Amino acid sequence: MSETNRKFLLAKRPEGKPDRDTFDLVEADVPDPGPGEALVRTLYLSVDPYMRGRMDAGESYAEPWSVGEPLKGGVVGEVVASNGADVEEGDVVTGNLEWADYVTAPGTDLQPVNPDLAPISTALGVLGMPGRTAYFGTREVAEPKAGDTFVVTGAAGAVGSVAGQIAKLSGAHVVGFAGSDEKVSFLEDDLGFDAGINYKDTDDYRAALDDAAPDGVDAYFDNVGGEITDAVFSKLNVDARVAVCGQISLYNAQEMPTGPRKLPKLIETRARVQGFLVGDFAPRFGEATRKLGGWVSSGEIEYRETVTEGLENAPDAFLGLFEGENIGKQLVKVGEREA
Ligand code: NAP
Ligand code: FER
């Protein structure tokens, strides 16, 4: 291959909020696939909040990146060449791959994407990791039932928008927190949420919940944490379930703020607070993809994507997650399908 390739490396560890200097775009050769490997041309790549954790040195659920190491994440790409990998030229595949125009990967690290079933970008969103997170976090952890009040934060994002719709399918009264009036309209008018709260437009989250969730909160899907979560905790009902999915409001914090202490509420309510990782449900991913695919085909679940054009703009797409620039799943479009 004579074409040039570009890839992003972690330039340095961010202190607090990352910025463009966190990322280094370098030119590289298009790699040759070794035995059992395929060469993949990137079509879409996913930027996700958890990548912030990988930029720090400390170990968490995801292994830290080394400084100078290529950034990696969910990619959908087209197979350009196969050196004995179990995929063919022209196949659309997904995997956890470098932020690059071209990458090689063992065939065993690539999963097929069927372009006839749904737009290929959905493999990174509603039919991919975020959709599965919403599916298991809602059904297996938050467990909304008919008549319950279900609250979700980060409600207009990739996970939250799907979680709220799954809760609606269970017959719950669904309330979402999101960061703009446009997002609140998306929740209420497009997704069928019962109420949306623009948290950037109110200081008193508790009073907003008194209006939107007058019967209290039975199930809480938390993507955000911080002060909104403090307010939701104060409204928990007896036997409530809290699914701790993400805490994005704290991911750039250099010191963990100590908020009001809400644990006495758990004694009063006997509520269950449970963190989860989507990977805990790996043996059931097929079930989630089938269910979500069915709901998307029938129109029972709608999804939105925010697509940033160009590999070189991937850092901006990532940084925008922390400013609420995305509605639905944030993707980067890197190339066009040729096959
Ligand atoms: P996303 O919601 O599509 O994007 C992030 C959103 O977070 C932004 O659009 C922004 O929306 C909101 N946000 C950013 N900073 C905030 C702050 N300080 N306070 C309140 N809201 C803030 O991202 P996603 O991929 O769907 O992920 C959502 C959450 O789920 C993240 O916390 C992520 O880490 C977590 N997650 C967990 C798992 C798991 O296995 N546990 C798997 C996937 C994702 P606004 O405009 O509303 O502020
Ligand atoms: C996230 C995406 C993925 C996240 C966690 C994961 C807490 C972990 C997934 C797994 O290991 O199964 O945004 O945030």
XYZ file of C-alpha atoms in Angstrom, residues 107-250:
144
model
C -9.504 -11.630 12.290
C -10.535 -12.932 15.709
C -10.735 -9.324 16.998
C -13.230 -8.334 14.279
C -16.979 -8.884 14.371
C -19.090 -8.795 11.206
C -21.554 -5.933 10.615
C -24.451 -6.642 8.238
C -25.012 -3.460 6.185
C -28.395 -4.790 4.992
C -29.871 -4.878 8.515
C -29.245 -1.313 9.683
C -26.977 1.644 8.902
C -23.450 0.488 9.729
C -22.885 3.378 12.174
C -25.474 1.861 14.525
C -22.952 -0.865 15.395
C -21.255 1.820 17.525
C -24.456 3.275 18.964
C -27.952 1.945 19.456
C -26.998 -1.568 18.263
C -23.554 -1.465 19.843
C -21.978 -0.886 23.246
C -24.120 2.134 24.277
C -27.366 0.411 23.285
C -26.393 -2.728 25.171
C -25.489 -0.629 28.218
C -28.940 0.966 28.138
C -30.594 -2.423 27.638
C -28.953 -4.240 30.554
C -28.718 -1.246 32.871
C -32.406 -0.562 32.504
C -33.849 -4.059 32.416
C -31.476 -5.863 34.778
C -30.400 -3.137 37.193
C -32.896 -0.232 37.337
C -35.850 -2.558 36.615
C -38.662 -0.075 35.855
C -42.174 -1.517 36.093
C -45.512 -0.232 34.826
C -46.537 2.816 36.839
C -43.038 3.414 38.247
C -41.253 6.733 37.868
C -37.926 6.270 36.064
C -35.358 9.073 35.990
C -32.340 9.111 33.678
C -29.476 11.626 33.509
C -27.481 12.302 30.364
C -30.892 11.568 28.894
C -30.292 12.884 25.372
C -27.008 10.982 24.993
C -26.250 7.627 23.422
C -27.030 5.517 26.490
C -29.590 7.748 28.205
C -31.828 8.243 25.170
C -32.160 4.480 24.717
C -32.531 3.747 28.446
C -35.456 6.172 28.736
C -37.219 4.629 25.757
C -36.768 1.103 27.132
C -38.249 2.296 30.431
C -41.213 3.755 28.509
C -41.739 0.354 26.863
C -42.025 -1.063 30.418
C -44.861 1.356 31.143
C -42.945 3.709 33.410
C -43.329 7.486 33.769
C -40.009 8.678 32.344
C -38.149 11.852 33.290
C -34.830 12.858 31.727
C -32.194 15.428 32.675
C -30.357 17.025 29.750
C -28.350 20.167 29.094
C -30.366 22.262 26.609
C -33.903 23.156 25.546
C -33.246 21.468 22.196
C -32.408 18.258 24.040
C -35.517 18.556 26.228
C -37.668 18.899 23.065
C -35.925 15.841 21.617
C -36.820 13.855 24.751
C -40.420 15.022 25.005
C -41.417 15.437 21.348
C -39.365 12.775 19.557
C -38.704 10.075 22.144
C -41.949 10.196 24.139
C -40.433 10.982 27.542
C -43.045 12.310 29.965
C -40.834 15.199 31.034
C -37.415 16.620 30.374
C -35.490 18.926 32.689
C -32.892 21.331 31.302
C -30.498 21.198 34.240
C -28.485 24.127 32.880
C -31.573 26.285 33.191
C -32.417 25.500 36.808
C -30.482 25.680 40.085
C -33.074 23.796 42.054
C -33.048 20.228 40.713
C -35.149 19.029 43.638
C -37.955 21.520 42.857
C -37.790 20.506 39.178
C -38.283 16.887 40.267
C -41.183 17.824 42.543
C -42.940 18.931 39.334
C -41.735 16.252 36.930
C -41.791 13.289 39.342
C -44.530 14.152 41.862
C -44.824 10.517 42.999
C -41.100 10.216 43.772
C -38.515 8.069 42.004
C -38.679 4.265 41.796
C -35.858 3.654 39.342
C -32.869 5.888 38.614
C -30.404 5.363 35.730
C -27.432 7.572 36.529
C -25.021 8.611 33.782
C -23.827 11.821 35.380
C -23.536 11.857 39.195
C -22.831 14.991 41.246
C -25.498 17.423 42.317
C -28.229 16.088 40.055
C -27.789 12.667 41.622
C -27.948 14.216 45.109
C -31.325 15.697 44.186
C -32.638 12.432 42.716
C -31.563 10.529 45.853
C -33.643 12.889 47.982
C -36.712 11.782 45.970
C -36.163 7.984 46.093
C -39.167 5.861 47.051
C -39.226 2.735 49.185
C -37.564 -0.169 47.341
C -36.153 2.101 44.636
C -33.372 0.814 42.355
C -30.430 2.971 41.322
C -28.297 1.838 38.361
C -24.944 3.611 38.491
C -23.866 3.553 34.863
C -21.611 6.614 34.574
C -20.488 9.679 36.521
C -19.397 11.957 33.699
C -19.713 15.114 35.820
C -16.757 13.784 37.857
